[in-house]
Structures are given as structure tokens and as C-alpha cells.
PDB file of C-alpha atoms and ligand atoms in Angstrom:
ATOM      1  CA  UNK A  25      11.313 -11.628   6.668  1.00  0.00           C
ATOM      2  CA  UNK A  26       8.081 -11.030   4.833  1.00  0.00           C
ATOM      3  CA  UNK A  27       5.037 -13.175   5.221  1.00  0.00           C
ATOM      4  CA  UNK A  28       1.191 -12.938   5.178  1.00  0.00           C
ATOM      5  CA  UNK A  29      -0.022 -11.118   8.293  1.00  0.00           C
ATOM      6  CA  UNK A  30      -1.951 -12.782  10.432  1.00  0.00           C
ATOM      7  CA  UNK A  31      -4.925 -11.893  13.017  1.00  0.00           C
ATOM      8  CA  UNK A  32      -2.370 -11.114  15.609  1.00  0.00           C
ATOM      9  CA  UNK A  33      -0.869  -8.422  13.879  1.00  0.00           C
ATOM     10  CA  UNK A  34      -3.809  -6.182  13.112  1.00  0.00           C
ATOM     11  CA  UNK A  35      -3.113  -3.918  16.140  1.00  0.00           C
ATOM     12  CA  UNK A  36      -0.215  -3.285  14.972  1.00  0.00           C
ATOM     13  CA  UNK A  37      -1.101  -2.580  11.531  1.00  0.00           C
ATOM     14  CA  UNK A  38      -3.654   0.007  12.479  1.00  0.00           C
ATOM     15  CA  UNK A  39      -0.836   1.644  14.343  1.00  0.00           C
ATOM     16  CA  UNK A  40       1.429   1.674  11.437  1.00  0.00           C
ATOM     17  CA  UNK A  41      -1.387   3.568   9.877  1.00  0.00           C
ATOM     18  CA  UNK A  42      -2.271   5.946  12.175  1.00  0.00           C
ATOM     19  CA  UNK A  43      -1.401   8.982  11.286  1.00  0.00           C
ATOM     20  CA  UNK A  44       1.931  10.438  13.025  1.00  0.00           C
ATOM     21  CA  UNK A  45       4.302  13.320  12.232  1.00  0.00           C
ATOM     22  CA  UNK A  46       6.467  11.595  10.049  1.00  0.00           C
ATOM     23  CA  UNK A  47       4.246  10.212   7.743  1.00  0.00           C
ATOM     24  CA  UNK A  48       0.981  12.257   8.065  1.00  0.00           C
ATOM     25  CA  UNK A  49      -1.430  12.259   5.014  1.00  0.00           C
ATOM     26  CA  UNK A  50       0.387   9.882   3.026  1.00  0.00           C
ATOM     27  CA  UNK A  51      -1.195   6.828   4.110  1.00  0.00           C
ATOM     28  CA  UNK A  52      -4.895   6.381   5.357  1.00  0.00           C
ATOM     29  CA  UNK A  53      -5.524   5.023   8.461  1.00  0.00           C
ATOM     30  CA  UNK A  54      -7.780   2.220   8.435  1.00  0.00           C
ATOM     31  CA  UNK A  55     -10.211   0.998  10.857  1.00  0.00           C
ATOM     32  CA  UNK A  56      -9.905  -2.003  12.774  1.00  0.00           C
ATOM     33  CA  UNK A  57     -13.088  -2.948  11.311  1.00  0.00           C
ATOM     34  CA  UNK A  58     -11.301  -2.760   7.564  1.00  0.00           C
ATOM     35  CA  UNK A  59      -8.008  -4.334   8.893  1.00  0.00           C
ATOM     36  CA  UNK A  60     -10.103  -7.858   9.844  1.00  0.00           C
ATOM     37  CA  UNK A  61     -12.288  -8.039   6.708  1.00  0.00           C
ATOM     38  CA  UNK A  62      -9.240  -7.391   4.489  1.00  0.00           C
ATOM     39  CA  UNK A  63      -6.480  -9.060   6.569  1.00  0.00           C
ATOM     40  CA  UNK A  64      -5.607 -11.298   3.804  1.00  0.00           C
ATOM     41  CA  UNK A  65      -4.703  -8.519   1.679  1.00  0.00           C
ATOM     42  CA  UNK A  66      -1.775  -7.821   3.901  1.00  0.00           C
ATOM     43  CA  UNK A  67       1.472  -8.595   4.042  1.00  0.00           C
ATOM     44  CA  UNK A  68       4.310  -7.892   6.891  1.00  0.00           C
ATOM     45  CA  UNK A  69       7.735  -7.255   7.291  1.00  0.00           C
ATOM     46  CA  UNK A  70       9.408  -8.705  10.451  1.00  0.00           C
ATOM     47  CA  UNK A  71      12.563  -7.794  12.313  1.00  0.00           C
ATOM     48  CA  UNK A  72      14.681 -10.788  13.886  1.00  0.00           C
ATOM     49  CA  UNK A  73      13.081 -10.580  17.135  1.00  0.00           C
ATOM     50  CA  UNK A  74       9.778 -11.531  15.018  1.00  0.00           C
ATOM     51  CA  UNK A  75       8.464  -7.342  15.863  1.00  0.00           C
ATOM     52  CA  UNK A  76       5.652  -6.389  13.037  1.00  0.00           C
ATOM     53  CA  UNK A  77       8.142  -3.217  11.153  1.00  0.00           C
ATOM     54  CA  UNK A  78       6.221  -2.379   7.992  1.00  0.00           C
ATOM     55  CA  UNK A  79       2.785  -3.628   5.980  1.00  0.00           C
ATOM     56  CA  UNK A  80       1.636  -3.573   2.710  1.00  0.00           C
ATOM     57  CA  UNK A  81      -1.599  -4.545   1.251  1.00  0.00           C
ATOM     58  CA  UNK A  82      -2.661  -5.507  -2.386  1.00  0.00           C
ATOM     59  CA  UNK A  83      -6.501  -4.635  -3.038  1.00  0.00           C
ATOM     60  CA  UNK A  84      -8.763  -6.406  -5.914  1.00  0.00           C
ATOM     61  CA  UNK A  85     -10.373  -3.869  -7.527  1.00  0.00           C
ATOM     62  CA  UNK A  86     -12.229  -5.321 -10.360  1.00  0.00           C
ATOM     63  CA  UNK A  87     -11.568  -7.820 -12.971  1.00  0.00           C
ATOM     64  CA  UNK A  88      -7.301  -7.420 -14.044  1.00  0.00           C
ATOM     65  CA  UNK A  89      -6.909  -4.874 -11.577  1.00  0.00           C
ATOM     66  CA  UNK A  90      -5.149  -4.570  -7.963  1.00  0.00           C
ATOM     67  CA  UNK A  91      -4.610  -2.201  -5.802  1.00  0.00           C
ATOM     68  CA  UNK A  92      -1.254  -1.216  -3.584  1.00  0.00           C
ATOM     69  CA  UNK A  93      -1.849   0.359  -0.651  1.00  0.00           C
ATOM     70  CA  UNK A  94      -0.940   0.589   3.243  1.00  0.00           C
ATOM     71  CA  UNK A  95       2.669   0.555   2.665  1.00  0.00           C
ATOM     72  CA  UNK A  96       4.874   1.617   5.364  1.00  0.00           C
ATOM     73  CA  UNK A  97       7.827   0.819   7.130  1.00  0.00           C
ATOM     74  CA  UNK A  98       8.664   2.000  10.514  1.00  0.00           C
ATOM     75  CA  UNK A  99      10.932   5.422  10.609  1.00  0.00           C
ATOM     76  CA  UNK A 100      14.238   3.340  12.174  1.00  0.00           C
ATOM     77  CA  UNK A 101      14.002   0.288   9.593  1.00  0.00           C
ATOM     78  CA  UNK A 102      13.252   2.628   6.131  1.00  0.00           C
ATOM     79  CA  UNK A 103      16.503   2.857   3.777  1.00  0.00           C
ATOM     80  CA  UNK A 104      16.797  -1.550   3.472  1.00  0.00           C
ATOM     81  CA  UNK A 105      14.961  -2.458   1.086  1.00  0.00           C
ATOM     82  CA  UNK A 106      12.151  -3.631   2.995  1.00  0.00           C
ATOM     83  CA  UNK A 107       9.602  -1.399   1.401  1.00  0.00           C
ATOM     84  CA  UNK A 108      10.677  -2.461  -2.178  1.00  0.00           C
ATOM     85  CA  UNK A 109      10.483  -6.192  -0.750  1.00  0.00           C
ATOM     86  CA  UNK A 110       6.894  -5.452   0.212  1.00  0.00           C
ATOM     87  CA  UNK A 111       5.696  -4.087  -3.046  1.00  0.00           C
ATOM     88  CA  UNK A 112       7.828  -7.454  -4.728  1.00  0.00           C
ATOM     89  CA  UNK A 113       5.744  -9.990  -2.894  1.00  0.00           C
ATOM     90  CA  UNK A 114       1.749  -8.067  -3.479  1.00  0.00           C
ATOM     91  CA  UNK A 115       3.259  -7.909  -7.350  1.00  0.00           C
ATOM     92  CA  UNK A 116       4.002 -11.330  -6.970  1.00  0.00           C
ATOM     93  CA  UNK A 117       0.816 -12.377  -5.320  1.00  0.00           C
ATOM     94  CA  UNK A 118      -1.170 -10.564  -8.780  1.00  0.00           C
ATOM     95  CA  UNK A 119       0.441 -12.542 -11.047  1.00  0.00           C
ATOM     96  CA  UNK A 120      -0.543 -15.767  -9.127  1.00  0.00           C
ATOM     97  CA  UNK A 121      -4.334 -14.309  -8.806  1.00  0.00           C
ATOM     98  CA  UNK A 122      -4.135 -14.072 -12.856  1.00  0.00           C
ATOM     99  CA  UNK A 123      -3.974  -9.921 -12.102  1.00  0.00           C
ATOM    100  CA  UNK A 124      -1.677  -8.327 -14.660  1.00  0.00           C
ATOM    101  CA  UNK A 125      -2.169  -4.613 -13.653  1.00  0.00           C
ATOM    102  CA  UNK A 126      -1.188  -3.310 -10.535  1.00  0.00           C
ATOM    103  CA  UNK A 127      -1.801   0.294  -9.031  1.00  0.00           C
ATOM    104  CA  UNK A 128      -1.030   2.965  -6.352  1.00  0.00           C
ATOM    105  CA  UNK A 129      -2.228   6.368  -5.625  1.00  0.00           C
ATOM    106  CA  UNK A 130       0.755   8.192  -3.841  1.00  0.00           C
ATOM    107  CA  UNK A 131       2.644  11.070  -3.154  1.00  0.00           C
ATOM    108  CA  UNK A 132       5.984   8.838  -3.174  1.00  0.00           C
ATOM    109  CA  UNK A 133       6.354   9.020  -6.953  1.00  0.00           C
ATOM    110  CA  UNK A 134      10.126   8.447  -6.391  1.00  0.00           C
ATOM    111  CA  UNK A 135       9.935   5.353  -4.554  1.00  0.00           C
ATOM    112  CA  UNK A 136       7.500   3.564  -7.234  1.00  0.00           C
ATOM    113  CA  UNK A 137       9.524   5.284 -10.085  1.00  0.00           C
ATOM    114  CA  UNK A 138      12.443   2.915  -8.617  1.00  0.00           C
ATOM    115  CA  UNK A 139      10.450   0.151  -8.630  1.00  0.00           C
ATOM    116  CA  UNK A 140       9.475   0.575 -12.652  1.00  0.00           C
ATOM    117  CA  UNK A 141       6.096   1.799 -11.862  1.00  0.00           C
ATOM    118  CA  UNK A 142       4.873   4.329 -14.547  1.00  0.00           C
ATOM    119  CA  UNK A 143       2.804   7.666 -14.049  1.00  0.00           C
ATOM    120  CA  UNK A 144      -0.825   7.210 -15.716  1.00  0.00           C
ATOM    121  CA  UNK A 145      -3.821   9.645 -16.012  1.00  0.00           C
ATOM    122  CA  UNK A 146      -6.296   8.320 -13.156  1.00  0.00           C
ATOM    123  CA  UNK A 147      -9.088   8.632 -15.073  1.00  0.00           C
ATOM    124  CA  UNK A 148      -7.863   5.841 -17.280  1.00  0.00           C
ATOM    125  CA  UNK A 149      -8.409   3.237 -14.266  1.00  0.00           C
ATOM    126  CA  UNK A 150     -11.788   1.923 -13.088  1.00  0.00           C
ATOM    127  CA  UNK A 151     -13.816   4.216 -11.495  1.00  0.00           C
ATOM    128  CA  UNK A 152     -14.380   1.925  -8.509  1.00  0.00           C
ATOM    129  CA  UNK A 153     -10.621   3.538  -7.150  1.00  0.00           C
ATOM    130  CA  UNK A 154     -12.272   6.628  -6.647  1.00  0.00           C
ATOM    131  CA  UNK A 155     -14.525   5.422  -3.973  1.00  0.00           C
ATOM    132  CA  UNK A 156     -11.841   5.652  -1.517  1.00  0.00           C
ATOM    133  CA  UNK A 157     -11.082   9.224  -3.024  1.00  0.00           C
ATOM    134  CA  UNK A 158     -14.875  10.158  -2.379  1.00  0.00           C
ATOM    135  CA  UNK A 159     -14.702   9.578   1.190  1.00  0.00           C
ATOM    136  CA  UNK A 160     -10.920  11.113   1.567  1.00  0.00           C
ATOM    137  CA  UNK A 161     -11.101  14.706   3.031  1.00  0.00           C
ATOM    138  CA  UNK A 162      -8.433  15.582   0.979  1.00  0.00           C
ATOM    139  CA  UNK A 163     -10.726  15.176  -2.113  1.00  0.00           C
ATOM    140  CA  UNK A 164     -10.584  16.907  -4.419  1.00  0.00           C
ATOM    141  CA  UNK A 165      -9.259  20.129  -4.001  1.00  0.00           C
ATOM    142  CA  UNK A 166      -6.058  18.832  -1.379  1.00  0.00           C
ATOM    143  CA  UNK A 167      -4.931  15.838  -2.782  1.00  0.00           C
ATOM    144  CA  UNK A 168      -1.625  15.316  -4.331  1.00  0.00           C
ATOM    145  CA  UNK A 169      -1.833  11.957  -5.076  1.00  0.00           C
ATOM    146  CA  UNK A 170      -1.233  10.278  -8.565  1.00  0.00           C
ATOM    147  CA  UNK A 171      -1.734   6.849 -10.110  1.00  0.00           C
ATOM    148  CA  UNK A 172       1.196   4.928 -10.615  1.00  0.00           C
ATOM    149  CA  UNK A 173       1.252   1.861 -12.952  1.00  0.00           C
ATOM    150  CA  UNK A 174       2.540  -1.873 -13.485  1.00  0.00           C
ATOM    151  CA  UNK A 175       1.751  -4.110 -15.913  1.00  0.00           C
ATOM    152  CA  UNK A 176       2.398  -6.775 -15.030  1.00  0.00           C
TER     153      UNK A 176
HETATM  154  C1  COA B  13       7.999   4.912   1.062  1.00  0.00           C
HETATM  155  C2  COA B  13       8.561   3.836   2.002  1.00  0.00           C
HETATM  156  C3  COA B  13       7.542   2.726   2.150  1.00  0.00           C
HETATM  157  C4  COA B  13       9.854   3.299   1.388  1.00  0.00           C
HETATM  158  O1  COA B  13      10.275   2.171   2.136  1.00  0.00           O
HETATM  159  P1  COA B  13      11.823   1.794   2.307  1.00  0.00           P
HETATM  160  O2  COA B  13      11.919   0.442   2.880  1.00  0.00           O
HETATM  161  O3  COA B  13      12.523   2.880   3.028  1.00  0.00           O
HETATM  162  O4  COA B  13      12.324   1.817   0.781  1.00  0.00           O
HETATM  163  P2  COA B  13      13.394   0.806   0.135  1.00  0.00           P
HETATM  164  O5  COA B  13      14.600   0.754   1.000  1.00  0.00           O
HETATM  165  O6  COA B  13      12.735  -0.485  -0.173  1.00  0.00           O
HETATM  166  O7  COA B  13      13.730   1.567  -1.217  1.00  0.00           O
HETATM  167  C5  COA B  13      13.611   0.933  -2.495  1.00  0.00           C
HETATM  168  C6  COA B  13      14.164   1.857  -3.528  1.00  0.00           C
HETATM  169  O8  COA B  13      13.421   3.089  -3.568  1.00  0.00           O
HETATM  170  C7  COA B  13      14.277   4.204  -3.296  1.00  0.00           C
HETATM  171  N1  COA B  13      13.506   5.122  -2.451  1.00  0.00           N
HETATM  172  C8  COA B  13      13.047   4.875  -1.208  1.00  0.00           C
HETATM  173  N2  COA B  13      12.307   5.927  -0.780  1.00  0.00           N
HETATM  174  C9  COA B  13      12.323   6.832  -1.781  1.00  0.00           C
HETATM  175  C10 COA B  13      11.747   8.115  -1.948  1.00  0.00           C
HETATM  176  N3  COA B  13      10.980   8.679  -0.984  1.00  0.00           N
HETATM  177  N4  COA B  13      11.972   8.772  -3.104  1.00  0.00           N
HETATM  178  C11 COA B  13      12.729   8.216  -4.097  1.00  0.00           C
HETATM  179  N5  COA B  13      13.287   6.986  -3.993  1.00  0.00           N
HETATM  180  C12 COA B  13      13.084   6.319  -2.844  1.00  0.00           C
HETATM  181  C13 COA B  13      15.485   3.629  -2.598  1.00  0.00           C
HETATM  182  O9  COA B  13      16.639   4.408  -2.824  1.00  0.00           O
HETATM  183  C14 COA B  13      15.597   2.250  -3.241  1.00  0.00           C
HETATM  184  O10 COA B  13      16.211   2.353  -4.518  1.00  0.00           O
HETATM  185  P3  COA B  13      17.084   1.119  -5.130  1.00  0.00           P
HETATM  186  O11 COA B  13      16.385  -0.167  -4.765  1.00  0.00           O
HETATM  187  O12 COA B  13      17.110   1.392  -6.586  1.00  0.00           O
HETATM  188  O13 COA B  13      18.391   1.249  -4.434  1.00  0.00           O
HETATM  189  C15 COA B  13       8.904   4.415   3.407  1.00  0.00           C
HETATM  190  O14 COA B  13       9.729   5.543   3.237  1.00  0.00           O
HETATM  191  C16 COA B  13       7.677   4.846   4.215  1.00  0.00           C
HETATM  192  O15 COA B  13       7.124   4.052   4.949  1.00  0.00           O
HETATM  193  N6  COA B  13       7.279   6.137   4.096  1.00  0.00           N
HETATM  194  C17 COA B  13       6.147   6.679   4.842  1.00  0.00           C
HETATM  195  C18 COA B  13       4.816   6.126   4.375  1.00  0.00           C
HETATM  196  C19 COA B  13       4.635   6.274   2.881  1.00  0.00           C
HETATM  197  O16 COA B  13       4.962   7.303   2.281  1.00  0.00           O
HETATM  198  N7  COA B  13       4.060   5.223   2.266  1.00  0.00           N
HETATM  199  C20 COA B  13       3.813   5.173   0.852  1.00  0.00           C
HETATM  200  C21 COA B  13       2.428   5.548   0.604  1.00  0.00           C
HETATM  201  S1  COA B  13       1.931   5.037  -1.013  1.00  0.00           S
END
């Protein structure tokens, strides 16, 4: 099931973030202090016994444009959908906010490409997504991330 996290789950979230072997540098870890101002950016995925398995997060950037970002889902649930599911329900939430472009800086080009996201030159967004960029230590010279598109 997928619903809006709520104020009990940010624990988890920041551990879904952390970094770990299997997913190191491909998401940033937030801090707890981000998770509670943004909280209602997030949305979860739940297992049957109501466990926290994966998060996603849609990000208002500026005026038309949203950010993706957080996604994961934990190593024994990936493969079912759930991340596509995820994406579905922040693209869904845009188009209720009035936001027709959507966004994602990642190194998972495959997944989004299966999702109809398109490849786009970064400096075409705002420049406001590079302010996470500025404080990234991969940035500039170790990043491999590109900008992924919908239009929505
Ligand atoms: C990327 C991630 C979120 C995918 O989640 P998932 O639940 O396993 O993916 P889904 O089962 O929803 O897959 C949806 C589609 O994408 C495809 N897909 C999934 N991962 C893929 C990958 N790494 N490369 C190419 N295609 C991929 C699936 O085959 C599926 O295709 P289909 O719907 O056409 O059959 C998950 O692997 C993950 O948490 N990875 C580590 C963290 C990470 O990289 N986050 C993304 C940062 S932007």
C-alpha cells in the first residue's frame, strides 16, 4: 500500500536514506531536521504487516516545477513494482498541485527510462536544483548524476 507518510515514520525514512552498501551514493541522506520540515513531501510504501519498505518524496522547486527524490525501496521488496508505484503517486500529486514538469537527478537512468522519463541537459532547469548539488561532495568533479524529465 502507498500512502502519505506520517510523523511516525520519519525514523525510518532517515534510515532508508542512510547510506549502506547496497545503495551508497545514490541517494542523499537527509537529516532528521529535513525529514520533519518536508514530511509532507513524502510518500511510503507499506508491507502487509503495515512495516515502512520504501519512500519517495516530490519537492516544489519553483513555479511548474517538482522535484523526485528519496526514492528507495528496501533490498528484499525491489523487483514489484513498488518503486514505479511510488514515482506514480508524487506524478500524480503534481498534476493535482497544477505542476506539469516533474524531475530527478539520478544515476538509475534505466529505471526512469521505464517509467517514460526523458534525459534533458540540466542546465535547462531552474538553477534553484543546483543548490542541493552545491552542497553535495560529489560536486562537481564526482557526480554522475543526470536530469531526467516528465512533462506532465
Ligand atoms: C531504483 C529502485 C527505487 C527501483 O525500485 P523497484 O521497486 O525495484 O522498481 P520497480 O519494480 O517499480 O520497477 C519498475 C520498472 O523499472 C524497471 N527497473 C527497475 N530497476 C531498474 C534499473 N535499475 N534499471 C533499469 N530498469 C529498472 C523494472 O524492470 C520495471 O519495468 P516494467 O514496469 O516495465 O516491468 C530500487 O532499485 C532502489 O531502491 N534502488 C536503490 C536506491 C536508488 O537507486 N534510488 C534511486 C535514486 S534516484
Amino acid at each position: 500500500m502507498i500512502r502519505k507518510a506520517r510523523i511516525e515514520d520519519v525514523k525510518v525514512i532517515h534510515g532508508l536514506l542512510m547510506h549502506t552498501d547496497e545503495h551508497d551514493g545514490l541517494v542523499l541522506p537527509r537529516s532528521f531536521s529535513q525529514l520533519y520540515s518536508h514530511l509532507r513531501d513524502f510518500f511510503v510504501t507499506v508491507d502487509e504487516d503495515g512495516k515502512v519498505v520504501g519512500c519517495c518524496a516530490l519537492n516544489i522547486i519553483w513555479e511548474n516545477l517538482a522535484e523526485i527524490r528519496s526514492l528507495v525501496i528496501i533490498q528484499e521488496h525491489r523487483g514489484k513494482k513498488l518503486g514505479r508505484r511510488l514515482v506514480e503517486a508524487c506524478l500524480s500529486e503534481a498534476v493535482t498541485l497544477g505542476i506539469y514538469k516533474v524531475y530527478t537527478l539520478t544515476e538509475q537512468t534505466g529505471f526512469f527510462v521505464h517509467l517514460d522519463f526523458k534525459q534533458e541537459d540540466m542546465d535547462s532547469l531552474n538553477q534553484k536544483i543546483f543548490i542541493d548539488c552545491m552542497n553535495c561532495p560529489r560536486f562537481p568533479d564526482h557526480c554522475n548524476e543526470v536530469a531526467m524529465v516528465m512533462n506532465l
